[in-house]
Structure formats: C-alpha cells, structure tokens
Amino acid sequence: MKTYRMPDKTLYPFVARKQSIEGHNLSFLDQGQGKVIVMLHGNPTWSFYFRNLVNLLQNNYRVIVPDHMGCGFSDKPQDYPYTLKTHIDNLENLLAGLGIEKFSLVLHDWGGAIGMGLAVRYPERVESIVVLNTAAFRSRRIPLRISICRIPLLGDLIVRGLNGFARGALSMAVTNKMPPAVASGYLEPYDSWAHRIALLRFVQDIPMKPGHPSWQSLMEIEEGLTLFQNTPMLILWGGRDFCFNRHFYEEWLQRFSGAESHFFPDAGHYVLEDAFDLLAPLTVNFFNRTGNEL
C-alpha cells in the first residue's frame, strides 16, 4: 500500500478516515460535531484545498471532506469508471455509511456537479449551499489549455507524464504566489503516472456535447437546480478564473436571484487561497445565520 508523505502538519493537521466503497478505500476528513457540512473539491485538488475552512468551522460543526476516488489519499484504481455518476454514487455511499441525513454543501470546481448531483437525488436533505467557482449545468465553454489536455496521448503526456495539470494550477489558479509548503501539499498525492489517473479522467469526463457519457447526468442535475430556489445559498467567486469565468458566476446569479453573493475581482480559481481572509467571516456568518433558521 502506498505511503504518502503528508503535508506540513501546521497546514493540514488532520487524520483522514477511510471507508471501503465497492472494494476501494475512499479517504475523508471527519472533524468536529454538530450540524453537518460536506465540502467537495474539484480537479486537480483534494481535501487539502479546504484545510483553512475546516479549521475555521470544526469547532461548531461536523465537517466531512472526502477525497474523490483517485484523488488525495483515496485509492487510485487504474481500471475504474471515473465518471460524474460514479463520484455522486460514492458520495451517497459515504454519507450513508456515516449515517448522515441532513447536510449543507460547500462546492468547488467539479464538486459543484458532484454535490448538486447528490442534492437533486435528495433535495429534502440539503440545508444550505455555498458555491465557490464551480458549475452544475452544461456549458460549451472550455479553455484551450484544458481542451488540449483532452487530446488522446497528448493529454496523457501532459496530465499524467509531466503532471502539467496539477503543477500548472499552482500558478494558473491563483493570483498570489503560493508558499512552497502549500504548493507541495497540493502535489503530494499526485506523485506518479499511476497516481494521476483521476486528474486525466476528470478532464476527459467534461461533457461538451450530447452522447458524452456524462452529458445526461449533468443535464439531469441542471434540470433539478430549480428544486433549490428556497434553499439558503452563498456564492463566493474569484473574478480572475480562466476556467469558471464571470459567465458561470452570472449563470448562478440568474438561476438563484435570491442568493447572497460576493465577487472578488482579484482572486483566482482557487479562491480560498487568494481571498480566504475575506471569505472566512462571510462563510461563518452564513452558516450561523442559516443554521439558526433551520
């Protein structure tokens, strides 16, 4: 079994738990007690992305942060259906195994489609939603630098061979230079060709047209978003995101006109890295306020 060099404990002072799902171990954080907040990362990150938010909220809430299969310290099977539906199923199985019924969501990048995918299955279980530079609806927009990674063989070389996707994000997804220890933390689980399998599969799983294996799944999620018009929602958005740009932010606002929203023009895709000090009080106030209402 692979033993990873853990990130700096001052940055990531957590001990992950494991749950077996269909014969593979899913790694997750389970911190604190109280109302449940589930945080869902995207590609090419892992639970490390939410480390500061976990530290902030764990004294008053129970915070669950899975590493999607193939990501972080979860198993990285090579012959595995790394699809949107499978990731949603894994999340459903994780929460069922933990006996969790009601929960709030914090969604970033692919976490938006995965989290809202579970939400549309069980809308009555979702108490509130925080949206961070993500999408849960179809779009024909895709940056060239990501589109290139979808090209057969070339994508394998860039994403798995050179670690170009995870390594490139260290500069492209932020506006402030990452400290070396933080950058190392993001890269640690993706230290070999085999361990970068999910990074490539996520890129390949972006459904750009009908007929793609995940097109139908995303369409059903998009159609189900109307179920959450009355669910408390906080939208926090980094304005300098080359992938989830202002178009996606405005799409969320159009669909959820009653949501509380804040736009951070100088923050990048990793908005929790660039603007955490600004986001932190907004997030705490949101959960305290909506928690008291529920």
mmCIF file of C-alpha atoms in Angstrom:
data_model
loop_
_atom_site.group_PDB
_atom_site.id
_atom_site.type_symbol
_atom_site.label_atom_id
_atom_site.label_comp_id
_atom_site.label_asym_id
_atom_site.label_seq_id
_atom_site.Cartn_x
_atom_site.Cartn_y
_atom_site.Cartn_z
ATOM 1 C CA MET A 1 0.000 0.000 0.000
ATOM 2 C CA LYS A 2 1.275 3.448 -0.910
ATOM 3 C CA THR A 3 2.509 5.569 1.984
ATOM 4 C CA TYR A 4 2.347 9.270 1.206
ATOM 5 C CA ARG A 5 4.489 11.958 2.681
ATOM 6 C CA MET A 6 1.869 14.001 4.489
ATOM 7 C CA PRO A 7 1.678 17.773 4.043
ATOM 8 C CA ASP A 8 3.075 20.081 6.690
ATOM 9 C CA LYS A 9 1.074 19.379 9.862
ATOM 10 C CA THR A 10 0.763 23.080 10.559
ATOM 11 C CA LEU A 11 -1.163 23.334 7.281
ATOM 12 C CA TYR A 12 -3.065 20.044 7.367
ATOM 13 C CA PRO A 13 -3.318 18.846 10.975
ATOM 14 C CA PHE A 14 -5.963 16.223 10.252
ATOM 15 C CA VAL A 15 -6.055 12.441 10.343
ATOM 16 C CA ALA A 16 -8.099 11.061 7.471
ATOM 17 C CA ARG A 17 -10.548 8.223 7.839
ATOM 18 C CA LYS A 18 -11.209 5.523 5.233
ATOM 19 C CA GLN A 19 -14.392 3.897 4.023
ATOM 20 C CA SER A 20 -14.495 0.971 1.621
ATOM 21 C CA ILE A 21 -16.787 1.577 -1.351
ATOM 22 C CA GLU A 22 -17.100 -1.171 -3.957
ATOM 23 C CA GLY A 23 -13.775 -2.604 -2.856
ATOM 24 C CA HIS A 24 -11.803 0.658 -2.914
ATOM 25 C CA ASN A 25 -10.908 2.911 0.015
ATOM 26 C CA LEU A 26 -12.277 6.434 -0.020
ATOM 27 C CA SER A 27 -10.325 8.828 2.207
ATOM 28 C CA PHE A 28 -12.173 11.602 4.015
ATOM 29 C CA LEU A 29 -11.911 14.072 6.861
ATOM 30 C CA ASP A 30 -14.481 13.925 9.654
ATOM 31 C CA GLN A 31 -13.883 16.830 12.004
ATOM 32 C CA GLY A 32 -15.954 18.310 14.808
ATOM 33 C CA GLN A 33 -19.517 17.791 15.964
ATOM 34 C CA GLY A 34 -22.851 19.396 15.217
ATOM 35 C CA LYS A 35 -24.715 20.156 12.038
ATOM 36 C CA VAL A 36 -23.003 18.544 9.066
ATOM 37 C CA ILE A 37 -21.175 20.492 6.365
ATOM 38 C CA VAL A 38 -19.914 18.479 3.389
ATOM 39 C CA MET A 39 -17.111 20.101 1.366
ATOM 40 C CA LEU A 40 -16.429 18.821 -2.138
ATOM 41 C CA HIS A 41 -13.256 19.579 -4.062
ATOM 42 C CA GLY A 42 -12.562 19.511 -7.780
ATOM 43 C CA ASN A 43 -9.718 18.749 -10.156
ATOM 44 C CA PRO A 44 -6.736 18.770 -9.563
ATOM 45 C CA THR A 45 -7.117 19.387 -5.826
ATOM 46 C CA TRP A 46 -8.136 17.261 -2.839
ATOM 47 C CA SER A 47 -9.337 17.859 0.734
ATOM 48 C CA PHE A 48 -6.203 19.954 1.286
ATOM 49 C CA TYR A 49 -7.965 22.770 -0.604
ATOM 50 C CA PHE A 50 -10.463 23.155 2.260
ATOM 51 C CA ARG A 51 -7.938 22.929 5.105
ATOM 52 C CA ASN A 52 -8.399 26.520 6.336
ATOM 53 C CA LEU A 53 -12.176 26.305 6.111
ATOM 54 C CA VAL A 54 -12.174 23.048 8.075
ATOM 55 C CA ASN A 55 -10.067 24.660 10.799
ATOM 56 C CA LEU A 56 -12.461 27.591 10.860
ATOM 57 C CA LEU A 57 -15.690 25.596 11.161
ATOM 58 C CA GLN A 58 -14.811 22.389 13.016
ATOM 59 C CA ASN A 59 -15.368 23.859 16.483
ATOM 60 C CA ASN A 60 -19.066 24.407 15.791
ATOM 61 C CA TYR A 61 -19.941 21.958 13.023
ATOM 62 C CA ARG A 62 -19.215 18.440 11.875
ATOM 63 C CA VAL A 63 -17.214 18.854 8.670
ATOM 64 C CA ILE A 64 -16.956 15.997 6.165
ATOM 65 C CA VAL A 65 -14.434 16.386 3.334
ATOM 66 C CA PRO A 66 -13.921 13.409 1.017
ATOM 67 C CA ASP A 67 -11.107 12.927 -1.436
ATOM 68 C CA HIS A 68 -12.907 11.755 -4.571
ATOM 69 C CA MET A 69 -11.839 8.329 -5.727
ATOM 70 C CA GLY A 70 -8.478 8.652 -7.446
ATOM 71 C CA CYS A 71 -7.752 11.922 -5.644
ATOM 72 C CA GLY A 72 -5.932 12.899 -2.478
ATOM 73 C CA PHE A 73 -5.320 9.881 -0.259
ATOM 74 C CA SER A 74 -8.168 7.789 -1.674
ATOM 75 C CA ASP A 75 -7.307 4.684 -3.675
ATOM 76 C CA LYS A 76 -6.331 5.264 -7.289
ATOM 77 C CA PRO A 77 -7.526 2.217 -9.229
ATOM 78 C CA GLN A 78 -6.389 2.207 -12.848
ATOM 79 C CA ASP A 79 -9.361 0.334 -14.324
ATOM 80 C CA TYR A 80 -12.235 2.289 -12.808
ATOM 81 C CA PRO A 81 -15.277 4.222 -14.092
ATOM 82 C CA TYR A 82 -14.171 7.755 -13.195
ATOM 83 C CA THR A 83 -17.458 9.372 -14.231
ATOM 84 C CA LEU A 84 -19.692 12.025 -12.726
ATOM 85 C CA LYS A 85 -22.305 9.425 -11.798
ATOM 86 C CA THR A 86 -19.743 7.231 -10.065
ATOM 87 C CA HIS A 87 -18.438 10.131 -7.983
ATOM 88 C CA ILE A 88 -22.012 11.004 -6.969
ATOM 89 C CA ASP A 89 -22.683 7.374 -6.069
ATOM 90 C CA ASN A 90 -19.517 7.297 -3.964
ATOM 91 C CA LEU A 91 -20.606 10.406 -2.074
ATOM 92 C CA GLU A 92 -24.025 8.912 -1.458
ATOM 93 C CA ASN A 93 -22.459 5.702 -0.146
ATOM 94 C CA LEU A 94 -20.058 7.627 2.086
ATOM 95 C CA LEU A 95 -22.817 9.631 3.758
ATOM 96 C CA ALA A 96 -24.986 6.530 4.105
ATOM 97 C CA GLY A 97 -22.122 4.703 5.793
ATOM 98 C CA LEU A 98 -21.721 7.600 8.215
ATOM 99 C CA GLY A 99 -25.450 7.716 8.914
ATOM 100 C CA ILE A 100 -25.724 11.324 7.757
ATOM 101 C CA GLU A 101 -29.161 12.538 6.698
ATOM 102 C CA LYS A 102 -29.231 16.351 6.692
ATOM 103 C CA PHE A 103 -26.234 18.330 5.478
ATOM 104 C CA SER A 104 -25.021 21.587 3.983
ATOM 105 C CA LEU A 105 -22.727 21.736 0.960
ATOM 106 C CA VAL A 106 -19.589 23.694 0.108
ATOM 107 C CA LEU A 107 -18.814 23.207 -3.582
ATOM 108 C CA HIS A 108 -15.739 23.995 -5.673
ATOM 109 C CA ASP A 109 -14.931 23.100 -9.296
ATOM 110 C CA TRP A 110 -16.115 19.512 -10.020
ATOM 111 C CA GLY A 111 -17.544 19.481 -6.505
ATOM 112 C CA GLY A 112 -20.437 21.557 -7.840
ATOM 113 C CA ALA A 113 -21.686 18.891 -10.224
ATOM 114 C CA ILE A 114 -20.956 16.074 -7.771
ATOM 115 C CA GLY A 115 -22.583 17.786 -4.797
ATOM 116 C CA MET A 116 -25.613 19.043 -6.687
ATOM 117 C CA GLY A 117 -25.843 15.614 -8.286
ATOM 118 C CA LEU A 118 -26.478 14.142 -4.856
ATOM 119 C CA ALA A 119 -28.647 17.101 -3.900
ATOM 120 C CA VAL A 120 -31.111 16.580 -6.759
ATOM 121 C CA ARG A 121 -31.495 12.962 -5.675
ATOM 122 C CA TYR A 122 -32.369 14.021 -2.109
ATOM 123 C CA PRO A 123 -33.341 17.716 -2.106
ATOM 124 C CA GLU A 124 -35.061 17.405 1.257
ATOM 125 C CA ARG A 125 -31.726 16.583 2.908
ATOM 126 C CA VAL A 126 -29.894 19.751 1.811
ATOM 127 C CA GLU A 127 -29.954 22.571 4.368
ATOM 128 C CA SER A 128 -27.801 25.220 2.687
ATOM 129 C CA ILE A 129 -25.269 25.594 -0.136
ATOM 130 C CA VAL A 130 -22.020 27.537 -0.565
ATOM 131 C CA VAL A 131 -20.830 27.920 -4.168
ATOM 132 C CA LEU A 132 -17.146 28.583 -4.961
ATOM 133 C CA ASN A 133 -16.122 28.943 -8.625
ATOM 134 C CA THR A 134 -17.977 25.925 -9.919
ATOM 135 C CA ALA A 135 -20.796 24.805 -12.190
ATOM 136 C CA ALA A 136 -23.657 22.333 -12.050
ATOM 137 C CA PHE A 137 -25.043 22.968 -15.524
ATOM 138 C CA ARG A 138 -23.967 22.348 -19.097
ATOM 139 C CA SER A 139 -21.749 24.768 -20.995
ATOM 140 C CA ARG A 140 -19.922 24.696 -24.324
ATOM 141 C CA ARG A 141 -17.182 26.906 -22.883
ATOM 142 C CA ILE A 142 -13.821 25.279 -22.242
ATOM 143 C CA PRO A 143 -10.417 26.973 -22.056
ATOM 144 C CA LEU A 144 -7.898 25.969 -24.703
ATOM 145 C CA ARG A 145 -5.377 24.896 -22.068
ATOM 146 C CA ILE A 146 -7.906 22.374 -20.708
ATOM 147 C CA SER A 147 -9.133 21.326 -24.149
ATOM 148 C CA ILE A 148 -5.568 20.410 -25.103
ATOM 149 C CA CYS A 149 -5.438 18.022 -22.147
ATOM 150 C CA ARG A 150 -8.392 16.115 -23.653
ATOM 151 C CA ILE A 151 -6.457 15.196 -26.804
ATOM 152 C CA PRO A 152 -5.611 11.466 -26.784
ATOM 153 C CA LEU A 153 -1.976 10.667 -25.999
ATOM 154 C CA LEU A 154 -1.072 14.343 -25.692
ATOM 155 C CA GLY A 155 -3.367 14.668 -22.685
ATOM 156 C CA ASP A 156 -1.838 11.558 -21.145
ATOM 157 C CA LEU A 157 1.622 13.022 -21.562
ATOM 158 C CA ILE A 158 0.706 16.442 -20.131
ATOM 159 C CA VAL A 159 -1.514 15.349 -17.248
ATOM 160 C CA ARG A 160 -0.007 12.009 -16.222
ATOM 161 C CA GLY A 161 3.524 12.178 -17.554
ATOM 162 C CA LEU A 162 4.542 15.758 -16.815
ATOM 163 C CA ASN A 163 1.986 16.437 -14.054
ATOM 164 C CA GLY A 164 1.217 19.564 -16.061
ATOM 165 C CA PHE A 165 -2.388 19.870 -14.914
ATOM 166 C CA ALA A 166 -1.761 19.815 -11.161
ATOM 167 C CA ARG A 167 1.539 21.661 -11.402
ATOM 168 C CA GLY A 168 0.182 24.258 -13.809
ATOM 169 C CA ALA A 169 -2.714 25.035 -11.485
ATOM 170 C CA LEU A 170 -0.271 26.148 -8.791
ATOM 171 C CA SER A 171 0.261 29.327 -10.788
ATOM 172 C CA MET A 172 -2.728 29.489 -13.151
ATOM 173 C CA ALA A 173 -5.411 29.022 -10.469
ATOM 174 C CA VAL A 174 -4.140 31.740 -8.120
ATOM 175 C CA THR A 175 -3.182 35.387 -8.323
ATOM 176 C CA ASN A 176 -0.981 35.324 -5.220
ATOM 177 C CA LYS A 177 2.135 33.153 -5.304
ATOM 178 C CA MET A 178 1.725 30.028 -3.219
ATOM 179 C CA PRO A 179 4.192 29.398 -0.396
ATOM 180 C CA PRO A 180 6.334 26.341 -1.231
ATOM 181 C CA ALA A 181 4.780 24.232 1.541
ATOM 182 C CA VAL A 182 1.275 24.902 0.229
ATOM 183 C CA ALA A 183 2.284 24.084 -3.338
ATOM 184 C CA SER A 184 3.877 20.844 -2.141
ATOM 185 C CA GLY A 185 0.701 19.955 -0.288
ATOM 186 C CA TYR A 186 -1.366 20.162 -3.443
ATOM 187 C CA LEU A 187 1.060 17.972 -5.395
ATOM 188 C CA GLU A 188 1.871 15.308 -2.812
ATOM 189 C CA PRO A 189 -0.877 12.776 -3.712
ATOM 190 C CA TYR A 190 -0.115 13.093 -7.426
ATOM 191 C CA ASP A 191 3.472 11.909 -7.406
ATOM 192 C CA SER A 192 3.475 9.391 -10.260
ATOM 193 C CA TRP A 193 1.891 8.442 -13.567
ATOM 194 C CA ALA A 194 -0.406 5.943 -11.837
ATOM 195 C CA HIS A 195 -1.478 8.392 -9.152
ATOM 196 C CA ARG A 196 -2.583 10.988 -11.727
ATOM 197 C CA ILE A 197 -5.196 8.750 -13.313
ATOM 198 C CA ALA A 198 -8.205 10.651 -11.922
ATOM 199 C CA LEU A 199 -6.780 14.032 -12.939
ATOM 200 C CA LEU A 200 -6.901 12.920 -16.571
ATOM 201 C CA ARG A 201 -10.237 11.136 -16.251
ATOM 202 C CA PHE A 202 -11.867 14.255 -14.784
ATOM 203 C CA VAL A 203 -10.665 16.272 -17.779
ATOM 204 C CA GLN A 204 -11.964 13.623 -20.162
ATOM 205 C CA ASP A 205 -15.294 13.484 -18.313
ATOM 206 C CA ILE A 206 -16.215 17.110 -19.053
ATOM 207 C CA PRO A 207 -19.400 16.637 -21.122
ATOM 208 C CA MET A 208 -19.188 19.049 -24.040
ATOM 209 C CA LYS A 209 -21.883 17.538 -26.283
ATOM 210 C CA PRO A 210 -24.759 15.028 -26.310
ATOM 211 C CA GLY A 211 -23.536 11.481 -26.482
ATOM 212 C CA HIS A 212 -20.774 12.046 -23.946
ATOM 213 C CA PRO A 213 -21.132 9.524 -21.086
ATOM 214 C CA SER A 214 -21.768 12.286 -18.514
ATOM 215 C CA TRP A 215 -23.942 14.592 -20.650
ATOM 216 C CA GLN A 216 -27.198 13.018 -19.479
ATOM 217 C CA SER A 217 -26.085 13.063 -15.839
ATOM 218 C CA LEU A 218 -25.223 16.758 -15.967
ATOM 219 C CA MET A 219 -28.431 17.595 -17.823
ATOM 220 C CA GLU A 220 -30.494 15.931 -15.088
ATOM 221 C CA ILE A 221 -28.561 17.867 -12.439
ATOM 222 C CA GLU A 222 -29.130 21.121 -14.298
ATOM 223 C CA GLU A 223 -32.855 20.431 -14.600
ATOM 224 C CA GLY A 224 -33.015 19.714 -10.873
ATOM 225 C CA LEU A 225 -31.491 23.028 -9.797
ATOM 226 C CA THR A 226 -34.962 24.587 -9.628
ATOM 227 C CA LEU A 227 -35.585 22.461 -6.542
ATOM 228 C CA PHE A 228 -33.281 24.742 -4.541
ATOM 229 C CA GLN A 229 -34.826 28.151 -5.154
ATOM 230 C CA ASN A 230 -35.701 28.418 -1.466
ATOM 231 C CA THR A 231 -32.533 26.807 -0.107
ATOM 232 C CA PRO A 232 -30.155 29.304 1.549
ATOM 233 C CA MET A 233 -27.236 29.874 -0.818
ATOM 234 C CA LEU A 234 -23.992 31.823 -0.589
ATOM 235 C CA ILE A 235 -21.996 32.432 -3.784
ATOM 236 C CA LEU A 236 -18.334 33.421 -3.340
ATOM 237 C CA TRP A 237 -16.473 33.963 -6.596
ATOM 238 C CA GLY A 238 -12.918 34.673 -7.660
ATOM 239 C CA GLY A 239 -13.028 37.032 -10.630
ATOM 240 C CA ARG A 240 -9.737 36.009 -12.239
ATOM 241 C CA ASP A 241 -10.660 32.425 -13.028
ATOM 242 C CA PHE A 242 -9.574 31.315 -16.500
ATOM 243 C CA CYS A 243 -11.935 28.315 -16.369
ATOM 244 C CA PHE A 244 -15.041 29.222 -14.366
ATOM 245 C CA ASN A 245 -15.107 32.823 -15.512
ATOM 246 C CA ARG A 246 -17.690 35.543 -14.979
ATOM 247 C CA HIS A 247 -20.095 33.814 -17.369
ATOM 248 C CA PHE A 248 -20.513 30.988 -14.847
ATOM 249 C CA TYR A 249 -20.893 33.412 -11.944
ATOM 250 C CA GLU A 250 -23.674 35.239 -13.766
ATOM 251 C CA GLU A 251 -25.326 31.940 -14.610
ATOM 252 C CA TRP A 252 -25.560 31.123 -10.891
ATOM 253 C CA LEU A 253 -26.973 34.583 -10.177
ATOM 254 C CA GLN A 254 -29.561 34.191 -12.909
ATOM 255 C CA ARG A 255 -30.671 30.815 -11.609
ATOM 256 C CA PHE A 256 -30.610 31.856 -7.930
ATOM 257 C CA SER A 257 -31.522 35.527 -7.779
ATOM 258 C CA GLY A 258 -32.172 35.312 -4.047
ATOM 259 C CA ALA A 259 -28.708 34.024 -3.181
ATOM 260 C CA GLU A 260 -26.237 36.079 -1.189
ATOM 261 C CA SER A 261 -23.292 36.714 -3.500
ATOM 262 C CA HIS A 262 -19.837 38.261 -3.280
ATOM 263 C CA PHE A 263 -17.419 38.757 -6.180
ATOM 264 C CA PHE A 264 -13.687 39.044 -5.527
ATOM 265 C CA PRO A 265 -12.157 40.615 -8.651
ATOM 266 C CA ASP A 266 -8.544 39.950 -7.685
ATOM 267 C CA ALA A 267 -8.915 36.280 -6.711
ATOM 268 C CA GLY A 268 -8.347 33.295 -8.982
ATOM 269 C CA HIS A 269 -9.940 29.873 -9.351
ATOM 270 C CA TYR A 270 -8.502 28.737 -6.027
ATOM 271 C CA VAL A 271 -10.487 31.463 -4.340
ATOM 272 C CA LEU A 272 -9.878 30.000 -0.879
ATOM 273 C CA GLU A 273 -6.156 30.543 -1.391
ATOM 274 C CA ASP A 274 -6.361 34.099 -2.730
ATOM 275 C CA ALA A 275 -9.161 35.560 -0.616
ATOM 276 C CA PHE A 276 -9.634 33.366 2.449
ATOM 277 C CA ASP A 277 -9.483 36.259 4.925
ATOM 278 C CA LEU A 278 -12.367 37.903 3.061
ATOM 279 C CA LEU A 279 -14.391 34.733 2.603
ATOM 280 C CA ALA A 280 -13.997 33.420 6.150
ATOM 281 C CA PRO A 281 -16.314 35.828 8.013
ATOM 282 C CA LEU A 282 -18.900 35.671 5.233
ATOM 283 C CA THR A 283 -18.963 31.885 5.420
ATOM 284 C CA VAL A 284 -19.154 31.753 9.217
ATOM 285 C CA ASN A 285 -21.948 34.324 9.301
ATOM 286 C CA PHE A 286 -23.852 32.450 6.599
ATOM 287 C CA PHE A 287 -23.744 29.109 8.389
ATOM 288 C CA ASN A 288 -24.513 30.657 11.765
ATOM 289 C CA ARG A 289 -27.460 32.524 10.317
ATOM 290 C CA THR A 290 -28.922 29.693 8.254
ATOM 291 C CA GLY A 291 -28.182 27.168 10.977
ATOM 292 C CA ASN A 292 -30.307 29.146 13.398
ATOM 293 C CA GLU A 293 -33.127 29.256 10.874
ATOM 294 C CA LEU A 294 -33.234 25.500 10.351
#
